[in-house]
Short mmCIF file of N, CA, C and O in Angstrom, two decimals:
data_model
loop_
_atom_site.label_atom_id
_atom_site.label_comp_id
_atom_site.label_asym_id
_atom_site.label_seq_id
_atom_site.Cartn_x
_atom_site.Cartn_y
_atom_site.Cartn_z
N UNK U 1 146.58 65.32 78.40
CA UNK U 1 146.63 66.71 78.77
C UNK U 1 145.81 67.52 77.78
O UNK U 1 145.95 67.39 76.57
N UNK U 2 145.12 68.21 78.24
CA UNK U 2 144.33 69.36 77.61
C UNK U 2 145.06 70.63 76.49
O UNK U 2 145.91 71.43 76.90
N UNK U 3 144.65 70.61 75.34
CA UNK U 3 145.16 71.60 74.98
C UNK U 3 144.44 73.16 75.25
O UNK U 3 143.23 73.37 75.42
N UNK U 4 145.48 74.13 75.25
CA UNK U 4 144.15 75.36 75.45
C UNK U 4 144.73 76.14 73.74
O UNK U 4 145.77 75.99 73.11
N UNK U 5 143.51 76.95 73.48
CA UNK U 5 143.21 78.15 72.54
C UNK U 5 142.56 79.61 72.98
O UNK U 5 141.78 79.98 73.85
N UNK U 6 143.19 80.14 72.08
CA UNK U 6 142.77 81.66 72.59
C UNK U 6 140.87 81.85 72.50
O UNK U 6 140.27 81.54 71.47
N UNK U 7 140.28 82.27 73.49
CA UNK U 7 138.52 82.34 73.06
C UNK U 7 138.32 83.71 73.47
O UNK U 7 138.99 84.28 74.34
N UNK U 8 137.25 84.27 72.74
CA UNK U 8 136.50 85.56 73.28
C UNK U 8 135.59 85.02 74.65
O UNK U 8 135.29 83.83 74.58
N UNK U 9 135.08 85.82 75.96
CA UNK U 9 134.86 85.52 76.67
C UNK U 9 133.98 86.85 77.14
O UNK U 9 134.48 87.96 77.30
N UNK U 10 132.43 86.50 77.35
CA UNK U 10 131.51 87.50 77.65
C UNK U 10 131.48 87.16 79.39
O UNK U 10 130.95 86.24 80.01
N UNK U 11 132.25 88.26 79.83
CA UNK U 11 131.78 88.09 81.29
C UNK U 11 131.41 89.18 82.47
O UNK U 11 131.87 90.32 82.34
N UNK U 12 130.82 88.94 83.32
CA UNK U 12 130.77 90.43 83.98
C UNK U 12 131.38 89.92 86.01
O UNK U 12 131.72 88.85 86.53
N UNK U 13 131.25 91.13 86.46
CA UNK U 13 131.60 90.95 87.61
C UNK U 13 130.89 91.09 88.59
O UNK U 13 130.27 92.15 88.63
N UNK U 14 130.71 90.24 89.59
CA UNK U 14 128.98 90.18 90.53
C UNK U 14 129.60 91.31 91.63
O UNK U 14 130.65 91.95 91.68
N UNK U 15 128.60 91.22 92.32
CA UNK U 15 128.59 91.94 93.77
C UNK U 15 130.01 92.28 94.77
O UNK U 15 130.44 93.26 95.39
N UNK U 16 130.45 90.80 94.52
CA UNK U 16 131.48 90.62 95.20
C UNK U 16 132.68 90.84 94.68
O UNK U 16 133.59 90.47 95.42
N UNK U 17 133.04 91.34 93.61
CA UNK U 17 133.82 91.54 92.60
C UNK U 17 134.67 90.54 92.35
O UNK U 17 135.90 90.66 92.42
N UNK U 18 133.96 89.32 92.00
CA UNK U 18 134.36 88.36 91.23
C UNK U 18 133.85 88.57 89.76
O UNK U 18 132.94 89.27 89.32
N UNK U 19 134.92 87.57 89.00
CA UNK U 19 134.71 87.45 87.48
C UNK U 19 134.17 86.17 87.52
O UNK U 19 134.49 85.21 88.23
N UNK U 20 132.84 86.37 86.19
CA UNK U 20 131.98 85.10 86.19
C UNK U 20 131.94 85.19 85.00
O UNK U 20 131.36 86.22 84.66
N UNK U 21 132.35 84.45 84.01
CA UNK U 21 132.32 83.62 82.95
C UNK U 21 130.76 83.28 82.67
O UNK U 21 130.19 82.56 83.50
N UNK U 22 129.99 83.80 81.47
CA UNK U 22 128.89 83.86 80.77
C UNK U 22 128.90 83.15 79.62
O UNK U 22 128.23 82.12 79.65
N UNK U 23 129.61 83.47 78.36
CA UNK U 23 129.75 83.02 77.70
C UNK U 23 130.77 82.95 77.13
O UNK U 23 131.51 83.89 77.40
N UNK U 24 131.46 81.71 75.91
CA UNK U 24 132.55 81.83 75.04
C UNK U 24 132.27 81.82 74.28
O UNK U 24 131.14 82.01 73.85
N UNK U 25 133.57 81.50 73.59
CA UNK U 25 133.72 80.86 71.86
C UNK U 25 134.71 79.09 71.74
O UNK U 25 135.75 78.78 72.31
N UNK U 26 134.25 78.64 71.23
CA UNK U 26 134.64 77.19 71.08
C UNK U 26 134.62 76.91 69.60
O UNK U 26 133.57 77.14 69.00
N UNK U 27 135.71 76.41 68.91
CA UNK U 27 135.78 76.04 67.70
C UNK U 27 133.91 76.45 66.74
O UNK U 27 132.93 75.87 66.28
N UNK U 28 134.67 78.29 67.01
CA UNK U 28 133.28 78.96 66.11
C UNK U 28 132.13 79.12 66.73
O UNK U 28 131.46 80.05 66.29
N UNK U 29 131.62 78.45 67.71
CA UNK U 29 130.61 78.85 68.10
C UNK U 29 130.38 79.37 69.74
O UNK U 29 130.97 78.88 70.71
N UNK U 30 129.63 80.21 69.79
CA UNK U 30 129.47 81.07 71.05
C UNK U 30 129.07 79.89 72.27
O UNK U 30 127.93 79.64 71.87
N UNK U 31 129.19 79.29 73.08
CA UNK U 31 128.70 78.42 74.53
C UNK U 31 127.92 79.09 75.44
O UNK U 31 128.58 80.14 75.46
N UNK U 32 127.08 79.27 76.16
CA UNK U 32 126.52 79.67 77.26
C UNK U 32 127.13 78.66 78.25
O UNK U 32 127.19 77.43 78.16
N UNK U 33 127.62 79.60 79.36
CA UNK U 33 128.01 78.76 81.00
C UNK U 33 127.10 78.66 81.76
O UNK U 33 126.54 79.52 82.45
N UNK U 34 126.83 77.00 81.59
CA UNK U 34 125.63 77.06 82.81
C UNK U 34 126.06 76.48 84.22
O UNK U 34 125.33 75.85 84.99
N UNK U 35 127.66 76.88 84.45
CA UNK U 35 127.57 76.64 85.97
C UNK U 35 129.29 77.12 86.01
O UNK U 35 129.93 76.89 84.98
N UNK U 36 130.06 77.83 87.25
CA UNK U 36 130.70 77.88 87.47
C UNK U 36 131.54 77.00 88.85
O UNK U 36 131.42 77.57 89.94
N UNK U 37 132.00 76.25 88.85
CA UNK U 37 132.94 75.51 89.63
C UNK U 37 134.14 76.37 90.29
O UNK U 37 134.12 77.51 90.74
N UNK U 38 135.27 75.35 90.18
CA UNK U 38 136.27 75.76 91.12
C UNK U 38 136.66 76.67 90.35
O UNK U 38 136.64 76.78 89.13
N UNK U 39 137.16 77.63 91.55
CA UNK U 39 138.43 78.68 90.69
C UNK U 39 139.56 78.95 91.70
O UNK U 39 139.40 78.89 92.92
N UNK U 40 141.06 79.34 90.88
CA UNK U 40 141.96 78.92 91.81
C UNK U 40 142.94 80.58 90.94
O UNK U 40 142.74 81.43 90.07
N UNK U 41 143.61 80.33 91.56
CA UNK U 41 144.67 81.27 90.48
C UNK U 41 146.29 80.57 90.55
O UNK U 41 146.97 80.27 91.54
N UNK U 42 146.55 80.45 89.23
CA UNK U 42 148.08 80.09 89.12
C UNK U 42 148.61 81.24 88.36
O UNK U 42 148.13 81.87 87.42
N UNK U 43 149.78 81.36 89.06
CA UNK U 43 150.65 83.04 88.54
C UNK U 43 149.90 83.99 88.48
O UNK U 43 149.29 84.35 89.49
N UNK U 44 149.77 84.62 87.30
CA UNK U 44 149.00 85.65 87.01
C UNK U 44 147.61 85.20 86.33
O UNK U 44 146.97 86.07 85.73
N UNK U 45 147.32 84.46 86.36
CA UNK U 45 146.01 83.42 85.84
C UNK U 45 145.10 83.25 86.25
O UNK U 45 145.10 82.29 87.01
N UNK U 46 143.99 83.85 86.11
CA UNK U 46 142.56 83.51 87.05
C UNK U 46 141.73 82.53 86.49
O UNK U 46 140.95 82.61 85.54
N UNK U 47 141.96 81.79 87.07
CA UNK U 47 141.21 79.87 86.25
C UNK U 47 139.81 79.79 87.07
O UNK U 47 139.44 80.29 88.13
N UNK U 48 139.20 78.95 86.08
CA UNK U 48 137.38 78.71 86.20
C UNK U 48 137.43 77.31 85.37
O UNK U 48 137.82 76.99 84.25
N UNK U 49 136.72 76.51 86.69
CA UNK U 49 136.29 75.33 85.76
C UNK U 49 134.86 75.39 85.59
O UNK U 49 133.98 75.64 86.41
N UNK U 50 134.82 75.15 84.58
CA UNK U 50 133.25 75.88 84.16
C UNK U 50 132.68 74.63 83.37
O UNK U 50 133.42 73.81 82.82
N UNK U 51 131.17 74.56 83.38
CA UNK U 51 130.26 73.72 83.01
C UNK U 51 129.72 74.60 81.43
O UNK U 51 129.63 75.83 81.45
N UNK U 52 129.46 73.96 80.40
CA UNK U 52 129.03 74.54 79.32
C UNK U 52 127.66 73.93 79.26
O UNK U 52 127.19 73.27 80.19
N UNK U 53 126.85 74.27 77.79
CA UNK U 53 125.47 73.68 77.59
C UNK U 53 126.36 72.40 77.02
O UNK U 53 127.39 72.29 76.35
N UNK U 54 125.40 71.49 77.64
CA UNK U 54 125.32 70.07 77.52
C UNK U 54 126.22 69.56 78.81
O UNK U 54 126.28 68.33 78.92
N UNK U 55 126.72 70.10 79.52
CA UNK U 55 127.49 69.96 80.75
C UNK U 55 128.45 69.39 80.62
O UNK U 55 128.77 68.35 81.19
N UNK U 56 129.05 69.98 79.84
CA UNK U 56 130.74 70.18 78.74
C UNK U 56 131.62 70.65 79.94
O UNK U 56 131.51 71.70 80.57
N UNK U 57 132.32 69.88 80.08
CA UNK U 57 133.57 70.64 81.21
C UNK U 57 134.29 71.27 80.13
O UNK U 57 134.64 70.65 79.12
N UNK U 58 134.50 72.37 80.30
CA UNK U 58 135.71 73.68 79.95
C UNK U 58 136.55 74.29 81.36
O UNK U 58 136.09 74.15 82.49
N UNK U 59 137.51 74.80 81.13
CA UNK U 59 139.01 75.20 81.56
C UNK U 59 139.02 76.75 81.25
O UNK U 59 139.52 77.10 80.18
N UNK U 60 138.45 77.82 82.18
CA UNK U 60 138.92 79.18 81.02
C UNK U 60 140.08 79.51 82.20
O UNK U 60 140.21 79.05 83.34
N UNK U 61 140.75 80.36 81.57
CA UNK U 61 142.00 81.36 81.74
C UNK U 61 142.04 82.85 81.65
O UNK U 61 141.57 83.34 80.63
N UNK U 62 142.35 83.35 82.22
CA UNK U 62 142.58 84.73 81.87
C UNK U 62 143.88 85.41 82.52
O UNK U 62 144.06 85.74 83.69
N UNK U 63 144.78 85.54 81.35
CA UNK U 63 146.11 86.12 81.89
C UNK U 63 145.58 87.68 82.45
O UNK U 63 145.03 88.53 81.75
N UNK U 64 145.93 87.81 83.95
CA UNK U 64 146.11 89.32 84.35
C UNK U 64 146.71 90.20 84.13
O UNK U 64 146.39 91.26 84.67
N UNK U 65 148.18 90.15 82.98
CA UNK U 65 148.50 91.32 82.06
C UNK U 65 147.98 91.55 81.14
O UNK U 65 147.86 92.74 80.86
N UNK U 66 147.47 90.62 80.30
CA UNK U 66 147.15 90.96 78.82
C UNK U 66 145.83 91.25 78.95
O UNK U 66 145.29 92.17 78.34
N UNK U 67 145.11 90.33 79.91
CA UNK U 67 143.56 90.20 80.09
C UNK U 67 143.20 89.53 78.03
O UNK U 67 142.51 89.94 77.10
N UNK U 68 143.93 88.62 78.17
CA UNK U 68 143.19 87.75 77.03
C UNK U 68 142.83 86.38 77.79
O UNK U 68 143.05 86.39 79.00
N UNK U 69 142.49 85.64 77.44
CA UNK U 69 141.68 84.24 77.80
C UNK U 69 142.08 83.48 76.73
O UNK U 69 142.48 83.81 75.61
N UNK U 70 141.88 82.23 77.32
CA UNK U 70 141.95 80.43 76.93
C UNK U 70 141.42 80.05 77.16
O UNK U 70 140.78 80.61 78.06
N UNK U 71 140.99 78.86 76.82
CA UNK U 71 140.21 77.89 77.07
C UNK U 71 140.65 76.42 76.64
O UNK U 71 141.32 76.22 75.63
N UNK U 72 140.26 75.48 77.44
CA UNK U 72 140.57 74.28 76.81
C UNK U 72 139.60 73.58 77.67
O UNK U 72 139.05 74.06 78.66
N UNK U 73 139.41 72.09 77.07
CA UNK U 73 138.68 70.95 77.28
C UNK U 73 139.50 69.65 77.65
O UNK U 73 140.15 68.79 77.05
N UNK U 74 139.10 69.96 79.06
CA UNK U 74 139.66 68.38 79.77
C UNK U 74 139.51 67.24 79.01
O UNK U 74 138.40 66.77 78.72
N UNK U 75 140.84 66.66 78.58
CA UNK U 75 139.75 65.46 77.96
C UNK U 75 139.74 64.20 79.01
O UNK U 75 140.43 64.36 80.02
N UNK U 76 139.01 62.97 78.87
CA UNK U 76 138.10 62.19 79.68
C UNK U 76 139.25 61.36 79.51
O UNK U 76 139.65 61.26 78.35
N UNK U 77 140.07 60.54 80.65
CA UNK U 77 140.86 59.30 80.57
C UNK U 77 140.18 58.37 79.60
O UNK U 77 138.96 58.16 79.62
N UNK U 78 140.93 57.87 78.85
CA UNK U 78 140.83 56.45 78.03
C UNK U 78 140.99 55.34 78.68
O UNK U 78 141.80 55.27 79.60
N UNK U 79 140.00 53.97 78.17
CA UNK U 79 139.96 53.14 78.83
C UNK U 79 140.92 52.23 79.35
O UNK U 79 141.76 51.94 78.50
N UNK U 80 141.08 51.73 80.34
CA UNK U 80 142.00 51.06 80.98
C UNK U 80 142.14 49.78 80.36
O UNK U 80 141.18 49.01 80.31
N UNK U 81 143.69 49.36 79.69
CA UNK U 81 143.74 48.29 79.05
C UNK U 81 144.21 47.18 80.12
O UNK U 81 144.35 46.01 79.78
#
């Protein structure tokens, strides 16, 4: 299971008034999103599975009361013994 952390999150809202995820923060350093995937909403949560540089799967979050964000990194199943 993925852990998440709190990240700053540069994003704006297109045409359609969706939220699109631009850039973060990841252990210190800023990411550029170079692709947005699925998005779903759980509770008050507007989730984005998002592609980073190097085509890094990330997880962002954004609680709809606080409007703070998370993030976390899927991690990859381990090999089958």
């Amino acid at each position: 299971m993925a852990v998440s952390e709190a990240t700053a999150v540069e994003a704006y809202f297109d045409i359609a008034g969706e939220i699109v995820p631009r850039r973060f923060t990841w252990h210190g350093s800023m990411l550029l999103v170079e692709g947005v995937g699925r998005r779903w909403r759980e509770g008050n949560e507007h989730c984005f599975a998002i592609l980073a540089a190097g085509a890094r799967p990330f997880v962002l979050r954004l609680n709809g009361e606080t409007l703070r964000w998370q993030v976390s990194c899927p991690r990859a199943p381990g090999p089958v013994v």
